[in-house]
Short mmCIF file of C-alpha atoms and ligand atoms in Angstrom, two decimals:
data_model
loop_
_atom_site.label_atom_id
_atom_site.label_comp_id
_atom_site.label_asym_id
_atom_site.label_seq_id
_atom_site.Cartn_x
_atom_site.Cartn_y
_atom_site.Cartn_z
CA MET Q 1 -21.24 112.83 126.31
CA THR Q 2 -24.98 112.70 125.66
CA THR Q 3 -26.23 114.77 122.74
CA LEU Q 4 -29.81 115.55 121.94
CA ILE Q 5 -30.96 117.23 118.75
CA ILE Q 6 -34.54 118.45 118.84
CA ARG Q 7 -36.77 120.88 116.98
CA LYS Q 8 -36.26 124.47 118.03
CA PRO Q 9 -38.48 125.22 121.03
CA ASP Q 10 -41.13 127.90 121.51
CA ASP Q 11 -42.00 129.69 124.72
CA TRP Q 12 -45.78 129.84 125.18
CA HIS Q 13 -45.71 132.42 127.99
CA LEU Q 14 -43.09 135.17 128.09
CA HIS Q 15 -42.71 138.71 129.40
CA LEU Q 16 -40.50 140.86 127.17
CA ARG Q 17 -41.41 144.30 128.64
CA ASP Q 18 -40.49 147.36 126.58
CA GLY Q 19 -37.72 149.90 126.01
CA ALA Q 20 -34.33 149.23 127.61
CA MET Q 21 -35.54 146.09 129.38
CA LEU Q 22 -36.89 144.62 126.14
CA GLU Q 23 -33.57 145.27 124.45
CA ALA Q 24 -31.63 143.51 127.19
CA VAL Q 25 -33.84 140.44 127.69
CA LEU Q 26 -35.00 139.67 124.14
CA PRO Q 27 -31.67 138.23 122.89
CA HIS Q 28 -31.69 135.66 125.69
CA THR Q 29 -34.99 134.19 124.50
CA ALA Q 30 -34.32 134.66 120.78
CA ALA Q 31 -31.00 132.80 121.11
CA HIS Q 32 -32.80 129.48 121.63
CA PHE Q 33 -36.50 129.94 120.90
CA ALA Q 34 -38.11 130.38 117.48
CA ARG Q 35 -41.35 131.91 118.76
CA ALA Q 36 -42.89 133.11 121.98
CA ILE Q 37 -46.31 134.15 123.15
CA VAL Q 38 -45.65 137.67 124.36
CA MET Q 39 -47.64 138.74 127.38
CA PRO Q 40 -49.52 142.04 127.07
CA ASN Q 41 -49.18 143.32 130.66
CA LEU Q 42 -47.26 146.48 129.86
CA VAL Q 43 -48.13 149.80 131.48
CA PRO Q 44 -50.52 150.68 129.89
CA PRO Q 45 -51.52 147.19 128.72
CA ILE Q 46 -51.78 146.05 125.09
CA VAL Q 47 -55.55 145.99 124.62
CA THR Q 48 -56.13 146.62 120.91
CA ALA Q 49 -54.85 144.94 117.76
CA ALA Q 50 -53.28 148.26 116.73
CA GLN Q 51 -51.32 148.40 120.00
CA ALA Q 52 -50.23 144.79 119.50
CA ALA Q 53 -48.99 145.64 115.99
CA ALA Q 54 -46.99 148.60 117.33
CA TYR Q 55 -45.56 146.51 120.19
CA ARG Q 56 -44.57 143.77 117.74
CA GLU Q 57 -42.67 146.35 115.71
CA ARG Q 58 -40.79 147.52 118.79
CA ILE Q 59 -39.85 143.90 119.52
CA MET Q 60 -38.62 143.34 115.98
CA ALA Q 61 -36.64 146.59 116.12
CA ALA Q 62 -34.94 145.40 119.33
CA LEU Q 63 -34.04 142.01 117.85
CA PRO Q 64 -30.34 141.57 116.96
CA GLU Q 65 -30.02 140.94 113.24
CA ARG Q 66 -28.30 137.55 113.59
CA LEU Q 67 -31.32 136.10 115.44
CA ASP Q 68 -34.44 134.65 113.91
CA PHE Q 69 -37.47 135.09 116.15
CA ASN Q 70 -41.21 135.48 115.70
CA PRO Q 71 -43.12 137.15 118.55
CA LEU Q 72 -46.71 135.91 118.78
CA MET Q 73 -48.87 138.70 120.11
CA THR Q 74 -51.66 138.63 122.69
CA LEU Q 75 -54.32 141.10 123.78
CA TYR Q 76 -55.02 141.98 127.37
CA LEU Q 77 -58.70 141.32 128.02
CA THR Q 78 -60.62 144.14 129.70
CA GLU Q 79 -64.32 144.60 130.33
CA GLU Q 80 -64.27 147.10 127.44
CA THR Q 81 -62.56 144.81 124.87
CA ASP Q 82 -64.18 144.97 121.44
CA ALA Q 83 -64.92 141.50 120.02
CA ALA Q 84 -64.67 142.78 116.45
CA ASP Q 85 -61.15 144.15 117.05
CA VAL Q 86 -60.09 140.83 118.61
CA GLU Q 87 -61.48 138.87 115.68
CA ALA Q 88 -59.84 141.13 113.10
CA GLY Q 89 -56.45 140.82 114.84
CA PHE Q 90 -56.78 137.04 114.94
CA ARG Q 91 -57.90 136.70 111.35
CA ASN Q 92 -54.99 138.72 109.98
CA GLY Q 93 -52.55 136.51 111.92
CA LEU Q 94 -51.17 139.22 114.19
CA VAL Q 95 -52.86 138.23 117.44
CA VAL Q 96 -52.78 134.57 118.42
CA ALA Q 97 -54.53 134.66 121.80
CA VAL Q 98 -56.25 136.82 124.38
CA LYS Q 99 -55.02 136.94 127.97
CA LEU Q 100 -57.38 137.07 130.91
CA TYR Q 101 -56.00 138.50 134.13
CA PRO Q 102 -58.40 138.67 137.04
CA ALA Q 103 -58.06 142.31 138.15
CA GLY Q 104 -55.25 142.63 140.70
CA ALA Q 105 -54.00 139.03 140.38
CA THR Q 106 -50.42 139.88 139.43
CA THR Q 107 -47.94 142.45 138.07
CA ASN Q 108 -49.73 145.17 136.04
CA SER Q 109 -53.16 143.55 136.16
CA GLN Q 110 -55.15 146.50 137.49
CA SER Q 111 -57.13 146.81 134.24
CA GLY Q 112 -58.04 143.12 134.25
CA VAL Q 113 -61.45 141.53 134.50
CA ARG Q 114 -63.57 142.04 137.64
CA GLU Q 115 -66.80 140.30 136.55
CA ILE Q 116 -66.22 137.47 134.11
CA GLU Q 117 -69.82 137.69 132.87
CA ARG Q 118 -68.97 141.05 131.31
CA VAL Q 119 -66.49 139.46 128.90
CA TYR Q 120 -68.69 136.52 127.84
CA PRO Q 121 -69.56 138.18 124.50
CA VAL Q 122 -65.85 138.40 123.59
CA LEU Q 123 -65.24 134.83 124.80
CA GLU Q 124 -68.18 133.54 122.77
CA ARG Q 125 -66.75 135.19 119.67
CA MET Q 126 -63.36 133.61 120.39
CA ALA Q 127 -64.98 130.18 120.75
CA ALA Q 128 -66.68 130.66 117.40
CA ILE Q 129 -63.41 131.47 115.61
CA GLY Q 130 -61.21 128.97 117.50
CA MET Q 131 -59.05 131.62 119.18
CA PRO Q 132 -57.34 130.50 122.42
CA LEU Q 133 -57.85 132.24 125.74
CA CYS Q 134 -54.84 132.28 128.07
CA ILE Q 135 -55.88 132.53 131.70
CA HIS Q 136 -54.02 133.64 134.80
CA GLY Q 137 -55.85 131.18 137.02
CA GLU Q 138 -55.95 132.74 140.47
CA VAL Q 139 -58.83 134.32 142.35
CA THR Q 140 -58.04 137.71 143.86
CA ASN Q 141 -60.46 137.58 146.78
CA PRO Q 142 -58.38 138.76 149.77
CA GLU Q 143 -60.11 136.21 152.00
CA ILE Q 144 -58.62 133.33 150.01
CA ASP Q 145 -55.19 132.18 151.13
CA ILE Q 146 -52.60 132.87 148.44
CA PHE Q 147 -51.61 129.18 148.29
CA ASP Q 148 -55.23 128.21 147.58
CA ARG Q 149 -56.02 130.79 144.93
CA GLU Q 150 -55.43 128.53 141.95
CA ALA Q 151 -57.53 125.66 143.26
CA VAL Q 152 -60.38 128.03 144.17
CA PHE Q 153 -60.16 129.66 140.73
CA ILE Q 154 -60.60 126.30 139.01
CA GLU Q 155 -63.69 125.51 141.02
CA THR Q 156 -65.35 128.91 141.02
CA VAL Q 157 -64.33 130.47 137.69
CA LEU Q 158 -62.66 128.09 135.25
CA ASP Q 159 -64.98 125.12 135.46
CA PRO Q 160 -68.15 127.25 135.28
CA LEU Q 161 -66.63 129.11 132.30
CA ARG Q 162 -65.88 125.88 130.46
CA LYS Q 163 -69.39 124.62 131.09
CA ARG Q 164 -70.88 127.90 129.93
CA ILE Q 165 -68.74 128.15 126.73
CA PRO Q 166 -67.64 124.56 126.04
CA GLY Q 167 -66.12 125.34 122.62
CA LEU Q 168 -63.71 127.91 124.01
CA ARG Q 169 -60.08 126.81 123.75
CA VAL Q 170 -58.40 127.60 127.06
CA VAL Q 171 -54.81 127.54 128.31
CA MET Q 172 -54.38 127.63 132.04
CA GLU Q 173 -51.15 129.61 132.21
CA HIS Q 174 -48.34 128.58 134.56
CA VAL Q 175 -50.26 125.85 136.35
CA THR Q 176 -48.74 125.34 139.82
CA THR Q 177 -50.87 122.73 141.58
CA ARG Q 178 -51.84 119.08 141.44
CA ASP Q 179 -55.42 120.37 141.35
CA GLY Q 180 -54.65 122.22 138.11
CA VAL Q 181 -52.95 119.21 136.52
CA ASP Q 182 -55.85 116.94 137.52
CA TYR Q 183 -58.35 119.42 136.16
CA VAL Q 184 -56.66 119.66 132.76
CA ARG Q 185 -56.43 115.87 132.56
CA SER Q 186 -60.16 115.59 133.32
CA GLN Q 187 -61.04 117.82 130.37
CA ASP Q 188 -61.06 117.50 126.58
CA LYS Q 189 -58.38 118.60 124.11
CA ASP Q 190 -59.59 122.21 124.18
CA MET Q 191 -58.16 122.61 127.68
CA ALA Q 192 -54.38 122.87 128.02
CA ALA Q 193 -51.83 124.28 130.46
CA THR Q 194 -48.41 125.82 130.34
CA ILE Q 195 -45.82 124.92 132.97
CA THR Q 196 -42.85 127.11 133.87
CA THR Q 197 -39.29 125.96 134.28
CA HIS Q 198 -39.00 127.25 137.83
CA HIS Q 199 -42.16 125.51 139.06
CA LEU Q 200 -40.57 122.22 137.98
CA MET Q 201 -37.47 123.00 140.07
CA ILE Q 202 -38.50 124.79 143.24
CA ASN Q 203 -41.18 124.50 145.87
CA ARG Q 204 -42.17 127.16 148.36
CA ASN Q 205 -39.27 126.37 150.67
CA ALA Q 206 -37.01 128.10 148.14
CA ILE Q 207 -38.78 131.37 148.92
CA LEU Q 208 -39.30 131.01 152.65
CA ALA Q 209 -36.98 128.52 154.38
CA GLY Q 210 -33.79 129.82 155.99
CA GLY Q 211 -34.42 133.44 155.01
CA ILE Q 212 -36.74 135.19 152.58
CA ARG Q 213 -35.48 134.94 149.00
CA PRO Q 214 -37.28 137.43 146.80
CA HIS Q 215 -35.77 136.15 143.54
CA TYR Q 216 -37.87 132.99 143.92
CA TYR Q 217 -41.07 134.95 144.37
CA CYS Q 218 -43.42 134.85 141.41
CA LEU Q 219 -47.12 134.48 140.78
CA PRO Q 220 -48.67 132.06 141.00
CA VAL Q 221 -46.42 131.49 144.00
CA ALA Q 222 -44.58 128.14 144.17
CA LYS Q 223 -46.52 125.60 146.26
CA ARG Q 224 -45.73 122.49 148.33
CA GLU Q 225 -43.53 119.66 147.08
CA VAL Q 226 -46.50 117.41 146.15
CA HIS Q 227 -47.55 120.04 143.65
CA ARG Q 228 -44.09 120.35 142.14
CA LEU Q 229 -44.04 116.57 141.69
CA ALA Q 230 -47.44 116.65 139.97
CA LEU Q 231 -46.17 119.33 137.58
CA ARG Q 232 -43.10 117.23 136.79
CA ASP Q 233 -45.27 114.24 136.14
CA ALA Q 234 -47.44 116.22 133.71
CA ALA Q 235 -44.49 117.84 131.93
CA VAL Q 236 -42.62 114.59 131.27
CA SER Q 237 -45.74 112.53 130.53
CA GLY Q 238 -45.84 113.43 126.84
CA ASP Q 239 -49.53 114.43 127.27
CA ALA Q 240 -50.09 116.95 124.45
CA ARG Q 241 -52.09 119.28 126.71
CA PHE Q 242 -49.02 120.32 128.72
CA PHE Q 243 -46.30 122.51 127.26
CA LEU Q 244 -43.61 125.00 128.20
CA GLY Q 245 -44.40 128.60 129.08
CA THR Q 246 -41.35 129.89 130.93
CA ASP Q 247 -43.09 132.97 132.37
CA SER Q 248 -39.63 134.52 132.34
CA ALA Q 249 -40.55 137.88 133.90
CA PRO Q 250 -37.70 140.32 134.52
CA HIS Q 251 -37.75 142.94 137.27
CA THR Q 252 -34.67 144.91 138.31
CA ASP Q 253 -32.95 143.89 141.55
CA PRO Q 254 -34.04 147.01 143.47
CA LEU Q 255 -37.67 146.15 142.67
CA LYS Q 256 -37.20 142.51 143.72
CA GLU Q 257 -35.08 143.16 146.82
CA ASN Q 258 -37.61 145.45 148.36
CA ALA Q 259 -39.96 145.57 151.37
CA CYS Q 260 -42.73 144.95 148.82
CA GLY Q 261 -40.88 143.05 146.12
CA CYS Q 262 -42.29 142.44 142.63
CA ALA Q 263 -43.43 139.00 141.49
CA GLY Q 264 -41.51 137.45 138.63
CA ILE Q 265 -38.55 135.16 137.92
CA PHE Q 266 -36.17 135.84 135.01
CA SER Q 267 -35.15 132.48 133.58
CA ALA Q 268 -34.59 133.07 129.86
CA PRO Q 269 -30.77 132.61 129.85
CA ASN Q 270 -30.69 129.15 131.45
CA THR Q 271 -34.22 127.86 131.00
CA LEU Q 272 -33.42 125.11 128.46
CA ALA Q 273 -30.41 123.91 130.44
CA CYS Q 274 -32.71 123.69 133.48
CA LEU Q 275 -35.34 121.76 131.55
CA ALA Q 276 -32.83 119.28 130.17
CA HIS Q 277 -31.67 118.79 133.78
CA VAL Q 278 -35.25 118.12 134.94
CA PHE Q 279 -36.05 115.71 132.09
CA GLU Q 280 -32.76 113.90 132.65
CA GLU Q 281 -33.59 113.50 136.35
CA GLU Q 282 -36.97 112.09 135.35
CA ASN Q 283 -35.42 109.71 132.80
CA ALA Q 284 -37.55 111.40 130.18
CA LEU Q 285 -35.10 113.12 127.83
CA ASP Q 286 -36.95 111.45 124.96
CA ARG Q 287 -40.03 113.51 125.87
CA LEU Q 288 -38.32 116.90 126.19
CA GLU Q 289 -39.05 117.72 122.55
CA ALA Q 290 -42.77 117.13 123.01
CA PHE Q 291 -42.87 119.50 125.97
CA VAL Q 292 -40.78 122.33 124.51
CA SER Q 293 -41.28 122.03 120.74
CA LEU Q 294 -44.31 119.96 119.72
CA ASN Q 295 -47.24 120.17 122.15
CA GLY Q 296 -47.47 123.97 122.07
CA PRO Q 297 -47.66 124.30 118.27
CA GLY Q 298 -50.14 121.42 118.31
CA PHE Q 299 -52.48 123.29 120.60
CA TYR Q 300 -52.03 126.63 118.82
CA ARG Q 301 -52.51 124.92 115.43
CA LEU Q 302 -49.16 126.15 114.13
CA PRO Q 303 -46.51 124.03 112.42
CA PRO Q 304 -43.62 122.92 114.64
CA ASN Q 305 -40.30 124.59 113.87
CA GLU Q 306 -38.13 123.03 111.17
CA SER Q 307 -34.80 124.23 112.58
CA ARG Q 308 -33.07 122.31 115.37
CA ILE Q 309 -31.13 122.91 118.56
CA ARG Q 310 -28.42 120.71 120.03
CA LEU Q 311 -28.24 119.94 123.74
CA GLU Q 312 -24.95 118.49 124.89
CA ARG Q 313 -24.40 117.09 128.34
CA ARG Q 314 -20.99 118.12 129.66
CA ASN Q 315 -19.21 116.50 132.56
CA GLU Q 316 -18.17 119.91 133.85
CA PRO Q 317 -20.92 122.31 134.93
CA VAL Q 318 -21.99 124.85 132.31
CA GLY Q 319 -21.84 128.38 133.71
CA PHE Q 320 -24.51 131.06 133.44
CA PRO Q 321 -24.36 134.69 134.54
CA THR Q 322 -26.00 135.32 137.91
CA LYS Q 323 -27.22 138.71 136.66
CA ILE Q 324 -27.62 140.57 133.40
CA GLU Q 325 -27.20 144.31 133.03
CA THR Q 326 -30.06 146.29 131.49
CA GLY Q 327 -30.58 149.98 130.82
CA ASP Q 328 -33.00 149.94 133.76
CA GLY Q 329 -30.60 148.20 136.19
CA PRO Q 330 -29.38 144.67 136.96
CA VAL Q 331 -31.74 141.68 136.67
CA THR Q 332 -30.97 138.48 138.56
CA VAL Q 333 -31.12 135.22 136.59
CA PHE Q 334 -33.01 132.25 138.04
CA ASP Q 335 -30.67 130.17 140.23
CA PRO Q 336 -31.84 126.54 140.09
CA MET Q 337 -29.66 125.66 143.14
CA VAL Q 338 -28.11 122.71 141.27
CA SER Q 339 -25.24 122.75 138.84
CA LEU Q 340 -26.30 122.61 135.21
CA HIS Q 341 -24.50 120.43 132.70
CA TRP Q 342 -26.38 121.04 129.46
CA ASN Q 343 -24.97 123.29 126.76
CA VAL Q 344 -27.44 124.54 124.17
CA THR Q 345 -26.58 125.61 120.62
CA VAL Q 346 -28.58 126.21 117.49
CA GLU Q 347 -27.92 123.80 114.63
CA ALA Q 348 -26.67 125.37 111.44
CA GLY Q 349 -28.86 125.22 108.33
C1 NCD L 1 -45.44 138.39 135.85
C2 NCD L 1 -44.83 139.76 135.55
O1 NCD L 1 -43.90 140.17 136.25
O2 NCD L 1 -45.27 140.41 134.59
N1 NCD L 1 -45.03 138.00 137.18
C3 NCD L 1 -44.98 136.74 137.65
O3 NCD L 1 -44.70 136.57 138.84
N2 NCD L 1 -45.20 135.70 136.88
C4 NCD L 1 -46.91 138.42 135.69
C5 NCD L 1 -47.54 137.04 135.67
O4 NCD L 1 -47.40 136.29 134.71
O5 NCD L 1 -48.21 136.69 136.65
ZN1 ZN L 2 -46.53 135.67 133.23
#
């Protein structure tokens, strides 16, 4: 049996939702992760530091007592965002990053940014104080093919933004293309990217070949195999600019299995078992800790976690529930389409 003991991981991109859904999904992340960057795309979105403080309290109230977990809050950038409020939230340690959603790019992004020039004053303030900007990197122009939206975003929005505000620290969230990986590698240490678990495991065939499978639909949508391989290469490379953001994003089954199904994959329960599987396949188990526990804190200038988790490889497959029940209805868990053999536990002490 292979055993791996690594620092407790953090999830640098997570959707916890609110209310009954929050209560049901939070324990799955908090069981294995010490911290997570909590996405602000609630309805209505979390746009002020005061709203982030209130949301953080709701998360802490939903946390089972036995679990130790620190939610790192983000603000949803709008064209009305007040730079002074952002700075105050960052300086008092409550808000760790701002999230930019191009308006209409994904779930609950209607109040996002339409004209990036309008948010330059906030971004300039963030550059001055060293506060990271997390970007959903897809254009929303209906003329651009959905599989090309990330690459076009890099060329038409991200690169001009970096040239205009070079000191701004940027995370390209859930990068899904070779273009994105190449772009990050071409830049300095102020440009990083998160990679999801599912984008390391599936390509677009999972969604579309042999029947339409809505539980594999997320945004950015999974791309061709060459892109998945580029993401794997980046994740296992040890390059400090790439780190885990699961983008675990629960929607109830009726909302997924629908003529117009929601985007989002819920992977929190089995995400670390999946990642150990991927790193084992890539002969890179010695670099799993960098990807899940070290590179993220490095970029966010936070100390890595002192506690540890244990990953044990079993000969027999380790089972996971196919669904969890929530007060809002059942939520399907990401099915990696391979059997998983890694059992994850938190080390005592
Ligand atoms: C996310 C959600 O459901 O909130 N969906 C998704 O497909 N990833 C939003 C997002 O991160 O794009
Ligand atoms: Zn997300």
